[in-house]
CSV table of C-alpha atoms and ligand atoms in Angstrom, one decimal:
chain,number,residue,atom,x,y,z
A,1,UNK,CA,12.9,30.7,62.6
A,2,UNK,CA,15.2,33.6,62.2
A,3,UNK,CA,18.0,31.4,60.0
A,4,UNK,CA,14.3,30.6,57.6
A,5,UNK,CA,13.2,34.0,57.8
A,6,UNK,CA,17.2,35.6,56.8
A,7,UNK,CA,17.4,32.4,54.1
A,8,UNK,CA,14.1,33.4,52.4
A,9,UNK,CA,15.3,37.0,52.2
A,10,UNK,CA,18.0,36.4,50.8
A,11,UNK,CA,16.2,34.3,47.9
A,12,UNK,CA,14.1,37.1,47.4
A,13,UNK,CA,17.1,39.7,47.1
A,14,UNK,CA,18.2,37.1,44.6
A,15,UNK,CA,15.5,37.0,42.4
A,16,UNK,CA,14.4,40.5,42.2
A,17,UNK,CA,18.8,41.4,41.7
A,18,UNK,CA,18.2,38.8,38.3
A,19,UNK,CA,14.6,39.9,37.7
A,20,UNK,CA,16.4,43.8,37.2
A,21,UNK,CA,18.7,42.7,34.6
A,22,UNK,CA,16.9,40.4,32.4
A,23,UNK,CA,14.4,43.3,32.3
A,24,UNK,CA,16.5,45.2,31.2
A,25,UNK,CA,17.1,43.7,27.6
A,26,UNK,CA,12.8,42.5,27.8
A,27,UNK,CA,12.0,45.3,24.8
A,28,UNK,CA,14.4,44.2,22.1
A,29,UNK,CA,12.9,41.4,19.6
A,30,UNK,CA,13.7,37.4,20.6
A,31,UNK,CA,15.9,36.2,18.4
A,32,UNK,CA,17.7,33.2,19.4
A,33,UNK,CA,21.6,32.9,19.4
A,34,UNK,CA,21.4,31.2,15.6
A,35,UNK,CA,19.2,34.5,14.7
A,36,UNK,CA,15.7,32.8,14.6
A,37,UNK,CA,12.9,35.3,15.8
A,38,UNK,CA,9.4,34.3,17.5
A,39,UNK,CA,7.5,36.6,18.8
A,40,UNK,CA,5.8,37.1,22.4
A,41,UNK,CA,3.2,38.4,23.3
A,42,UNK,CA,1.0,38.5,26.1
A,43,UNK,CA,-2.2,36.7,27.3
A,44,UNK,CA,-4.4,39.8,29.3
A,45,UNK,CA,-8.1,39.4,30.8
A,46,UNK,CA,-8.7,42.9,31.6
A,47,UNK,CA,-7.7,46.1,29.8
A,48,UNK,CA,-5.9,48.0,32.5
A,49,UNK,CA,-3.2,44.7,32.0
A,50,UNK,CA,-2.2,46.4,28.7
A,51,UNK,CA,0.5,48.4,31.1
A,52,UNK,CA,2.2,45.2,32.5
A,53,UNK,CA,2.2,43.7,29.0
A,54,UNK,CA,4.3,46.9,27.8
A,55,UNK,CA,6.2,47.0,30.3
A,56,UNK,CA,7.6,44.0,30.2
A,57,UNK,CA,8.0,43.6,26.7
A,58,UNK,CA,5.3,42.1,24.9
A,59,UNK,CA,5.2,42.9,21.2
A,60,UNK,CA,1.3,42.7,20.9
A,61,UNK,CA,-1.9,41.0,22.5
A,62,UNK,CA,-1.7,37.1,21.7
A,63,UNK,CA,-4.7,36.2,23.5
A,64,UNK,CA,-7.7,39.0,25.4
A,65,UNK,CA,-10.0,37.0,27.2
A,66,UNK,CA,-13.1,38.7,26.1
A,67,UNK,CA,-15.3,37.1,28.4
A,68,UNK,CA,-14.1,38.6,31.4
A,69,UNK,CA,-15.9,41.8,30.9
A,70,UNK,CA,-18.8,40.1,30.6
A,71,UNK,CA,-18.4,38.6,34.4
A,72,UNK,CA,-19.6,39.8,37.3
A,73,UNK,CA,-21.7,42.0,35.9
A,74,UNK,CA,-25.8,42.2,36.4
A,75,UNK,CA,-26.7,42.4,32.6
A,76,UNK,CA,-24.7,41.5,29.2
A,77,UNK,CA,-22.9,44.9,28.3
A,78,UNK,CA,-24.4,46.3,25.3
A,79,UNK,CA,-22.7,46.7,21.8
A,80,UNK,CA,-21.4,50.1,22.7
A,81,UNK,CA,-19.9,49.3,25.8
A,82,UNK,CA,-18.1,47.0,24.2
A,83,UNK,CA,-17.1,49.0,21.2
A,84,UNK,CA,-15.7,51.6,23.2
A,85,UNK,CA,-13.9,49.1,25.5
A,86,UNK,CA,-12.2,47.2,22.4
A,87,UNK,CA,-11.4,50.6,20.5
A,88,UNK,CA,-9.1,52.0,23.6
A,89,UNK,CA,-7.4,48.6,23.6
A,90,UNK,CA,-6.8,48.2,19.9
A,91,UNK,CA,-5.7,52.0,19.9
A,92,UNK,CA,-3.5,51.6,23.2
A,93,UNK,CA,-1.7,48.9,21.8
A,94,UNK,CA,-1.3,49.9,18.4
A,95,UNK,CA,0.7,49.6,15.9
A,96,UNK,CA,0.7,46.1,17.7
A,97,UNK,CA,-1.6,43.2,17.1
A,98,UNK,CA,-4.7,42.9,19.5
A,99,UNK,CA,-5.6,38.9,18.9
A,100,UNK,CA,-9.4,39.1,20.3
A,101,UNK,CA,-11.0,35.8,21.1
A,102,UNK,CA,-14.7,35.6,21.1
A,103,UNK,CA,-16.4,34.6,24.4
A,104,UNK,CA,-15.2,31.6,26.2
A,105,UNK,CA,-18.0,31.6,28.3
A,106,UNK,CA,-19.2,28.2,30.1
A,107,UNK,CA,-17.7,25.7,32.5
A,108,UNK,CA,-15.8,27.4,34.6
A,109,UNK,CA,-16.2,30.8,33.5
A,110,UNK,CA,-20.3,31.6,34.6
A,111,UNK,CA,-22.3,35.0,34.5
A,112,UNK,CA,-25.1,35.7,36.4
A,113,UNK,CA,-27.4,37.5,33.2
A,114,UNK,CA,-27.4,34.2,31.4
A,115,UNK,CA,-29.3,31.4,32.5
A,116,UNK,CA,-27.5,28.5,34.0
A,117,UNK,CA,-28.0,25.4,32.1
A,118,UNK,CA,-27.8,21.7,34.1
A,119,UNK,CA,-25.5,20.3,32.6
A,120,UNK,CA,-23.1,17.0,33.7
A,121,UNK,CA,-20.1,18.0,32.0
A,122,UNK,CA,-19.9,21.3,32.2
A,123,UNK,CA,-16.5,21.0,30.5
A,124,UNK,CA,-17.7,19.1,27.6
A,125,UNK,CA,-21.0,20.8,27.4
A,126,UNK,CA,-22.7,24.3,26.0
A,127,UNK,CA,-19.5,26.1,26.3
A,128,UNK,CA,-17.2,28.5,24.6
A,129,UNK,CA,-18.0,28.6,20.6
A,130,UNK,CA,-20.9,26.3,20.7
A,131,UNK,CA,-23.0,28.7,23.8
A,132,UNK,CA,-22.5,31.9,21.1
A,133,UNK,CA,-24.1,29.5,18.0
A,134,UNK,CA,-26.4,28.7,20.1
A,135,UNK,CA,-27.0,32.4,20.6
A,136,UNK,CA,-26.4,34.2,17.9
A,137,UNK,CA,-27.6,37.4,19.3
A,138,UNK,CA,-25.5,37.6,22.0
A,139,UNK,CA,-22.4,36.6,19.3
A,140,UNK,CA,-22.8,38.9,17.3
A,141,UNK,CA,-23.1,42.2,19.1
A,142,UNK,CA,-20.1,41.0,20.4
A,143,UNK,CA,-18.4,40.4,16.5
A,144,UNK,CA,-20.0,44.1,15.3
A,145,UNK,CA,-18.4,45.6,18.5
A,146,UNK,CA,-15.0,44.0,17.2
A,147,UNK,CA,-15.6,44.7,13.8
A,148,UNK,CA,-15.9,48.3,14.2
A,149,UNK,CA,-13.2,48.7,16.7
A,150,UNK,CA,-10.9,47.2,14.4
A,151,UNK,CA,-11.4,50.5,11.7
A,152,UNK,CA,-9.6,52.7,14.3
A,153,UNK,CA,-5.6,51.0,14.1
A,154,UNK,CA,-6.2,48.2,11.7
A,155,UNK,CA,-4.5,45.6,14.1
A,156,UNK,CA,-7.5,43.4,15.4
A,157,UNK,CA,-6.9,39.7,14.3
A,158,UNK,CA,-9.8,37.8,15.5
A,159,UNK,CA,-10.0,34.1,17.1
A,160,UNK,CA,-12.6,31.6,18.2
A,161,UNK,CA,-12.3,29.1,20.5
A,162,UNK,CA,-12.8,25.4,21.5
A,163,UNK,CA,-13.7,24.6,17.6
A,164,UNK,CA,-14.3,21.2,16.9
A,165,UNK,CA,-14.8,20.8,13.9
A,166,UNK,CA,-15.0,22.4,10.5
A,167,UNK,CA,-19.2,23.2,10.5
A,168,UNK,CA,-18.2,24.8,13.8
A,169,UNK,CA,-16.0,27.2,12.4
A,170,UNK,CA,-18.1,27.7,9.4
A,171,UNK,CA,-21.0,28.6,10.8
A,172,UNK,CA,-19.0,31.2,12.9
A,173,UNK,CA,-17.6,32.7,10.0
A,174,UNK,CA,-21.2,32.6,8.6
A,175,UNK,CA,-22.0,34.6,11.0
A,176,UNK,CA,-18.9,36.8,11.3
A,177,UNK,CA,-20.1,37.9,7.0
A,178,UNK,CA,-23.5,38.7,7.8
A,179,UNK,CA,-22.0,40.9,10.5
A,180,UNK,CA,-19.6,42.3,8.1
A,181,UNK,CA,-22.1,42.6,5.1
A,182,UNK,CA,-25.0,44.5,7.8
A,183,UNK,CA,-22.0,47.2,8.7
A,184,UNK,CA,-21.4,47.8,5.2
A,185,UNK,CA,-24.8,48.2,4.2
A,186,UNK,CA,-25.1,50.7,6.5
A,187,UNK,CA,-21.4,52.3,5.9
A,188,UNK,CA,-20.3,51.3,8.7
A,189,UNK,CA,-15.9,51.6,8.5
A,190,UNK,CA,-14.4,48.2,10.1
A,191,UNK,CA,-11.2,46.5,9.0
A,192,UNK,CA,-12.1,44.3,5.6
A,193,UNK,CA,-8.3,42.6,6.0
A,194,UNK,CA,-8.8,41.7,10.2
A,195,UNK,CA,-7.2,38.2,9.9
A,196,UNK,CA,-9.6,35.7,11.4
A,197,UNK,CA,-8.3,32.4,13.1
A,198,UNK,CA,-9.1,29.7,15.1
A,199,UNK,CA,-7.5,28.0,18.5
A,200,UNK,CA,-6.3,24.4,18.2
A,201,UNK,CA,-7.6,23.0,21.3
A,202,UNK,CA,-9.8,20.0,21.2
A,203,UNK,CA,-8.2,16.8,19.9
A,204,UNK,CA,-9.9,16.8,16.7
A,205,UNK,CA,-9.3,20.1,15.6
A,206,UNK,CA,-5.6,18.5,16.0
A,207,UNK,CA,-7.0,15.3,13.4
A,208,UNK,CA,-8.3,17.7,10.8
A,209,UNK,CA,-5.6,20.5,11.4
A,210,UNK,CA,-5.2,20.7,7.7
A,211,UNK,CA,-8.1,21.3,6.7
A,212,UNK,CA,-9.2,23.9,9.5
A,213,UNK,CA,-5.9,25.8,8.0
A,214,UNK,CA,-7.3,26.4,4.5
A,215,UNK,CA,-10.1,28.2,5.9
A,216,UNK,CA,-8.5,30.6,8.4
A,217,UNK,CA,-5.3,33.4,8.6
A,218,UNK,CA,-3.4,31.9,12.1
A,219,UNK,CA,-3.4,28.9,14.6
A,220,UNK,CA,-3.4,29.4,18.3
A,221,UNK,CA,-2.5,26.3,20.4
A,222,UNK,CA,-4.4,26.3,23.7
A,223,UNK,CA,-2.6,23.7,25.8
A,224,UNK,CA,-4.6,24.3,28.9
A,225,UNK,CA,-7.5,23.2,27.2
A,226,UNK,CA,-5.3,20.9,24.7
A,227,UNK,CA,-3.5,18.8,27.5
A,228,UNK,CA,-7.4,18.4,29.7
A,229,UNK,CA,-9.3,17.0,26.2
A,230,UNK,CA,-6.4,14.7,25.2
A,231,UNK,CA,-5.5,13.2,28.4
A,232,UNK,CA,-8.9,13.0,29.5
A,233,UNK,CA,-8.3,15.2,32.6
A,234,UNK,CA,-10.7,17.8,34.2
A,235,UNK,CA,-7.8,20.8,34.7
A,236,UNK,CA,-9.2,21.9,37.7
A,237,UNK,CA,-9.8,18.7,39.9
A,238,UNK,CA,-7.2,18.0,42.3
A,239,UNK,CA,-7.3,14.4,42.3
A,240,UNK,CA,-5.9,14.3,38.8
A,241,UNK,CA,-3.6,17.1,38.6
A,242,UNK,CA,-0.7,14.5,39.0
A,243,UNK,CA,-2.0,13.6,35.5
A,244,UNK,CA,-2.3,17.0,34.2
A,245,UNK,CA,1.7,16.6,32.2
A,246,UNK,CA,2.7,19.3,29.1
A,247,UNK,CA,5.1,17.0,28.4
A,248,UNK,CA,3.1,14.1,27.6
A,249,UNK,CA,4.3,12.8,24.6
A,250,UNK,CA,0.9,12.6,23.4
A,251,UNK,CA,0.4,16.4,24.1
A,252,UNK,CA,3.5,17.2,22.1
A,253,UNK,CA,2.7,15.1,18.8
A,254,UNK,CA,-0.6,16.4,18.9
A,255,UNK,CA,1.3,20.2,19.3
A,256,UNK,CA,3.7,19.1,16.4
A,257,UNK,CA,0.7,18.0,14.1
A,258,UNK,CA,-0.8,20.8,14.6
A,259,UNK,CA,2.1,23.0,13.8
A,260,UNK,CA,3.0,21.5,11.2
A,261,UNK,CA,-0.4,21.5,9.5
A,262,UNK,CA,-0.6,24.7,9.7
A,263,UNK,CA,3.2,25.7,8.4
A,264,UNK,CA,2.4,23.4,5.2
A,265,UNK,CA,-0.7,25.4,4.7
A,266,UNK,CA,1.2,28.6,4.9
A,267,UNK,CA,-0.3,30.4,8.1
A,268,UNK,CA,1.3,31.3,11.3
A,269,UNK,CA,0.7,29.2,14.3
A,270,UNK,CA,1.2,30.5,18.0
A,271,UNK,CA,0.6,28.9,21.4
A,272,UNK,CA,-1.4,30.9,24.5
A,273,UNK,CA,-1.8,28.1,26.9
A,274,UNK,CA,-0.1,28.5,30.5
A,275,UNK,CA,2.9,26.5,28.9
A,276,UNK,CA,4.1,28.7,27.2
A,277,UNK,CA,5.0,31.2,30.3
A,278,UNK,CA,7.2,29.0,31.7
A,279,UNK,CA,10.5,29.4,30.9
A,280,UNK,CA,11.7,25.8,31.7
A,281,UNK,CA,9.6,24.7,28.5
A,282,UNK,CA,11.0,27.3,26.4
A,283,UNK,CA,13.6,24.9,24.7
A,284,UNK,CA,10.2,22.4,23.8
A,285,UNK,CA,8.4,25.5,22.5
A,286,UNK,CA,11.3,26.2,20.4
A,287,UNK,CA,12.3,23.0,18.8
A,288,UNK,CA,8.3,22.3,18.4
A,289,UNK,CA,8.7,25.6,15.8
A,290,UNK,CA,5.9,28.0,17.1
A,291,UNK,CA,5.8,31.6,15.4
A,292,UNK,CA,4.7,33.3,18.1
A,293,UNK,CA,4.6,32.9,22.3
A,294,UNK,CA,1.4,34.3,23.8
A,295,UNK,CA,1.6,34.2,27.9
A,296,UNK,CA,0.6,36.5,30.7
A,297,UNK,CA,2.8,39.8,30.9
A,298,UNK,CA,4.9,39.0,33.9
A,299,UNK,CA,6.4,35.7,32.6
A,300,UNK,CA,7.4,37.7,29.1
A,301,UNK,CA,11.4,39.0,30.3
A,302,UNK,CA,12.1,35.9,31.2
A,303,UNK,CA,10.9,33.7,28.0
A,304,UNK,CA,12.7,36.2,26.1
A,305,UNK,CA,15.7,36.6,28.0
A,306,UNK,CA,16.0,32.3,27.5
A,307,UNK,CA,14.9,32.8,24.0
A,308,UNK,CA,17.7,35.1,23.2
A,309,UNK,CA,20.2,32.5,25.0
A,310,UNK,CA,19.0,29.6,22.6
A,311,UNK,CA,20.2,27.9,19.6
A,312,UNK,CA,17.5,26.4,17.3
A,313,UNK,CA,19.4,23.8,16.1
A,314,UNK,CA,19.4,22.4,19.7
A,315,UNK,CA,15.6,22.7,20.7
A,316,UNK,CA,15.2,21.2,17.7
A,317,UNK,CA,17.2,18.1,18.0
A,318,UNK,CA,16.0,17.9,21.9
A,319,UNK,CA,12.3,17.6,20.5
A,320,UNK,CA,13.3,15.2,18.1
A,321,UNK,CA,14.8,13.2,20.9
A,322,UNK,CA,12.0,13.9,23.0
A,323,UNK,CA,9.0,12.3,21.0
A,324,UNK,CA,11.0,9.0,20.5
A,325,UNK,CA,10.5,8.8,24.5
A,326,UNK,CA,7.7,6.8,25.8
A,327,UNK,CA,6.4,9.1,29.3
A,328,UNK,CA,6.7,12.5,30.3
A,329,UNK,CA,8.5,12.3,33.6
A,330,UNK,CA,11.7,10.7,31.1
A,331,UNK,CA,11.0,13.9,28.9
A,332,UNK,CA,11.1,16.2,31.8
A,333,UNK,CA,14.4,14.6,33.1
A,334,UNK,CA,16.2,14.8,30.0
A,335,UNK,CA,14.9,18.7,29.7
A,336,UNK,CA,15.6,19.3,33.7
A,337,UNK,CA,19.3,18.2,32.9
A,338,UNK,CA,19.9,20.2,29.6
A,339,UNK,CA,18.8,23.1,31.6
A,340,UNK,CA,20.4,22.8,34.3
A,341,UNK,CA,23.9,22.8,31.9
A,342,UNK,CA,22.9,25.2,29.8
A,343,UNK,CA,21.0,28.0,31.9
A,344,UNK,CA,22.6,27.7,35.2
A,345,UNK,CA,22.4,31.0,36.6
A,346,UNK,CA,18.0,31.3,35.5
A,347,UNK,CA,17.9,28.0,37.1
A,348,UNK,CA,20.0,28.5,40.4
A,349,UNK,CA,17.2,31.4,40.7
A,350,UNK,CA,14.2,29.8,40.4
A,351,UNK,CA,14.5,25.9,40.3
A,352,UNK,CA,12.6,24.4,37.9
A,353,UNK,CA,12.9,20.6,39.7
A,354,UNK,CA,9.5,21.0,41.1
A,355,UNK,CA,8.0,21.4,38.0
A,356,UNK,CA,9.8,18.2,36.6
A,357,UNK,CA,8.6,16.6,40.1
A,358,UNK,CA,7.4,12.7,39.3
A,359,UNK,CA,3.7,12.7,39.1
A,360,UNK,CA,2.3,12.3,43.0
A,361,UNK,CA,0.7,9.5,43.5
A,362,UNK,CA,-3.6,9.5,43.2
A,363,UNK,CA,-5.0,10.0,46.1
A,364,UNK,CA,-6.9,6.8,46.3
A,365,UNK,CA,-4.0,5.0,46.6
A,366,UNK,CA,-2.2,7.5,48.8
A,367,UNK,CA,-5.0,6.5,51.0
A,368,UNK,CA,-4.5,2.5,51.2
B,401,PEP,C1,-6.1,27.4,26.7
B,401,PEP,O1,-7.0,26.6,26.8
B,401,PEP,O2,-4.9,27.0,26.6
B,401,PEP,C2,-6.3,28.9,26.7
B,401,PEP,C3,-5.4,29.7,26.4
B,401,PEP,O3,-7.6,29.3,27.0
B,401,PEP,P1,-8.2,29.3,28.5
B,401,PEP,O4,-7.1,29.1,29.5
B,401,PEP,O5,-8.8,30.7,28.6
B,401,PEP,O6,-9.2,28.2,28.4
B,402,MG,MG1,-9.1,27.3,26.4
């Protein structure tokens, strides 16, 4: 109707009015109001994204999903290719940190040059880390590509995914030295110092935290994949999104171990899963101590802008609170009101209730 059409144009007049001036203050550094500083960063999938994430503020590359310039493609792009591609990124964004994770490939994320394998449980099958041990060819033109891209600015850190366990991430890093000690041989320049890390996102890579942190630089928490292993929930079928809850209080322990693990071992810790670029969580992210906020570019302004209108000492003492509480729709309440008080105008612009929304019901017994 007219009335719906004028209402929803004015919403949008709304948003875009706020959106102007929170950009406005999206290139100084977060600090909160109690002066702690996290840094954000942005989550890209293609290189040409490098302009959104400057122009809204990102201080550095948190998460490049390498494997998305190895899709829809007819053949794996060669070591040069790839060179060349991670050299303008790593020199476009420098002085700032380019975090590179190695291919993710499997599951959901398929090319057509590499044979399709039959596999049940695609999600928990021949995927991400474990597909590039299994071929070590294909790993490690990617790692040389990286490796001598990272001579140019010196700001590559390096990341693998979906470790399990510490052979896993061993035998990567094996590989990652014979890389190294090949290019050297043959005086090839790379970066000696690139900081090498791993992503916390299968449960037990959470158990043995502490000892995955004495044999890497950072930590970066992948809650998409975090919150699907530890629930037990495929993230992409629809019959159990309604179980698919960030605020699980088993998903935040398991952040808060993991976080903690690796602050006692020293190293920095960061998160890059979808949670993170939603600004209603930004309190939880807070209190739950990350170092850095990895997210994709258009969701950066506003972190930052609820960031710099936070005081640690509260997120702190709401997580606190929060992790005594038994389910995540009681979390989500208690957060939904504490927004609501405390960042009125964000929240009279884009209403977070839907995401604090009780579960729907399953659709099996929608049905009965
Ligand atoms: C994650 O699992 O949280 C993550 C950042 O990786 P992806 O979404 O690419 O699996
Ligand atoms: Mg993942």
């Amino acid at each position: 109707t007219e009335r719906e059409i004028s209402h929803y144009y004015e919403r949008q007049d709304e948003i875009e009015t706020y959106l102007k001036e929170i950009n406005r203050k999206a290139h100084l550094p977060a600090l909160t109001r109690d002066g702690h500083r996290v840094g954000v960063e942005a989550n890209i999938e293609v290189l040409e994204e490098i302009v959104a994430a400057k122009d809204n503020g990102a201080e550095g590359i948190g998460l490049y999903r390498t494997e998305f310039f190895f899709m829809n493609r007819k053949e794996m792009p060669d070591e040069e290719t790839l060179y060349h591609e991670y050299r303008e990124l790593a020199e476009l964004m420098a002085p700032q940190p380019v975090t590179m994770r190695t291919l993710d490939l499997g599951a959901d994320k398929l090319v057509g040059w590499h044979p399709r394998l039959e596999e049940a449980n695609p999600a928990l099958g021949l995927r991400s880390i474990r597909l590039c041990l299994h071929y070590p060819e294909m790993f490690k033109a990617q790692l040389r590509a990286i490796l001598r891209a990272s001579a140019a600015a010196q700001n590559i850190r390096l990341m693998f995914p979906l470790v399990s366990g510490i052979g896993e991430l061993r035998e990567a890093k094996r590989i990652l030295k014979g890389v190294q000690e090949e290019l050297r041989a043959a005086r090839v320049p790379f970066h000696e110092e690139m900081p090498v890390g791993v992503m916390i996102e299968v449960p037990s890579a959470v158990a043995i935290a502490d000892l995955l942190a004495k044999e890497v630089s950072f930590f970066s928490v992948g809650t998409n994949d975090l919150i699907q292993y530890s629930l037990a929930i495929d993230r992409g079928n629809e019959h159990v999104t309604y179980l698919y809850e960030p605020l699980h209080p088993g998903v935040l322990r398991l952040i808060k171990h993991a976080v903690e693990a690796g602050h006692k071992a020293g190293i920095e810790v960061s998160i890059c899963g979808e949670m993170a670029a939603e600004p209603v969580y930004t309190p939880v992210i807070l209190g739950l101590e990350f170092d850095r906020l990895s997210m994709n570019p258009q969701a950066v302004p506003r972190v930052k802008n609820l960031i710099s209108r936070s005081v640690m000492k509260d997120c702190r003492k709401f997580v606190r609170k929060a992790l005594q509480l038994g389910t995540a729709v009681e979390i989500g309440d208690q957060l939904h009101e504490m927004m609501m008080k405390k960042f009125p105008e964000e929240f009279r612009v884009f209403d977070p209730s839907a995401l604090m929304a009780r579960p729907a019901l399953p659709r099996a017994r929608r049905d009965h």
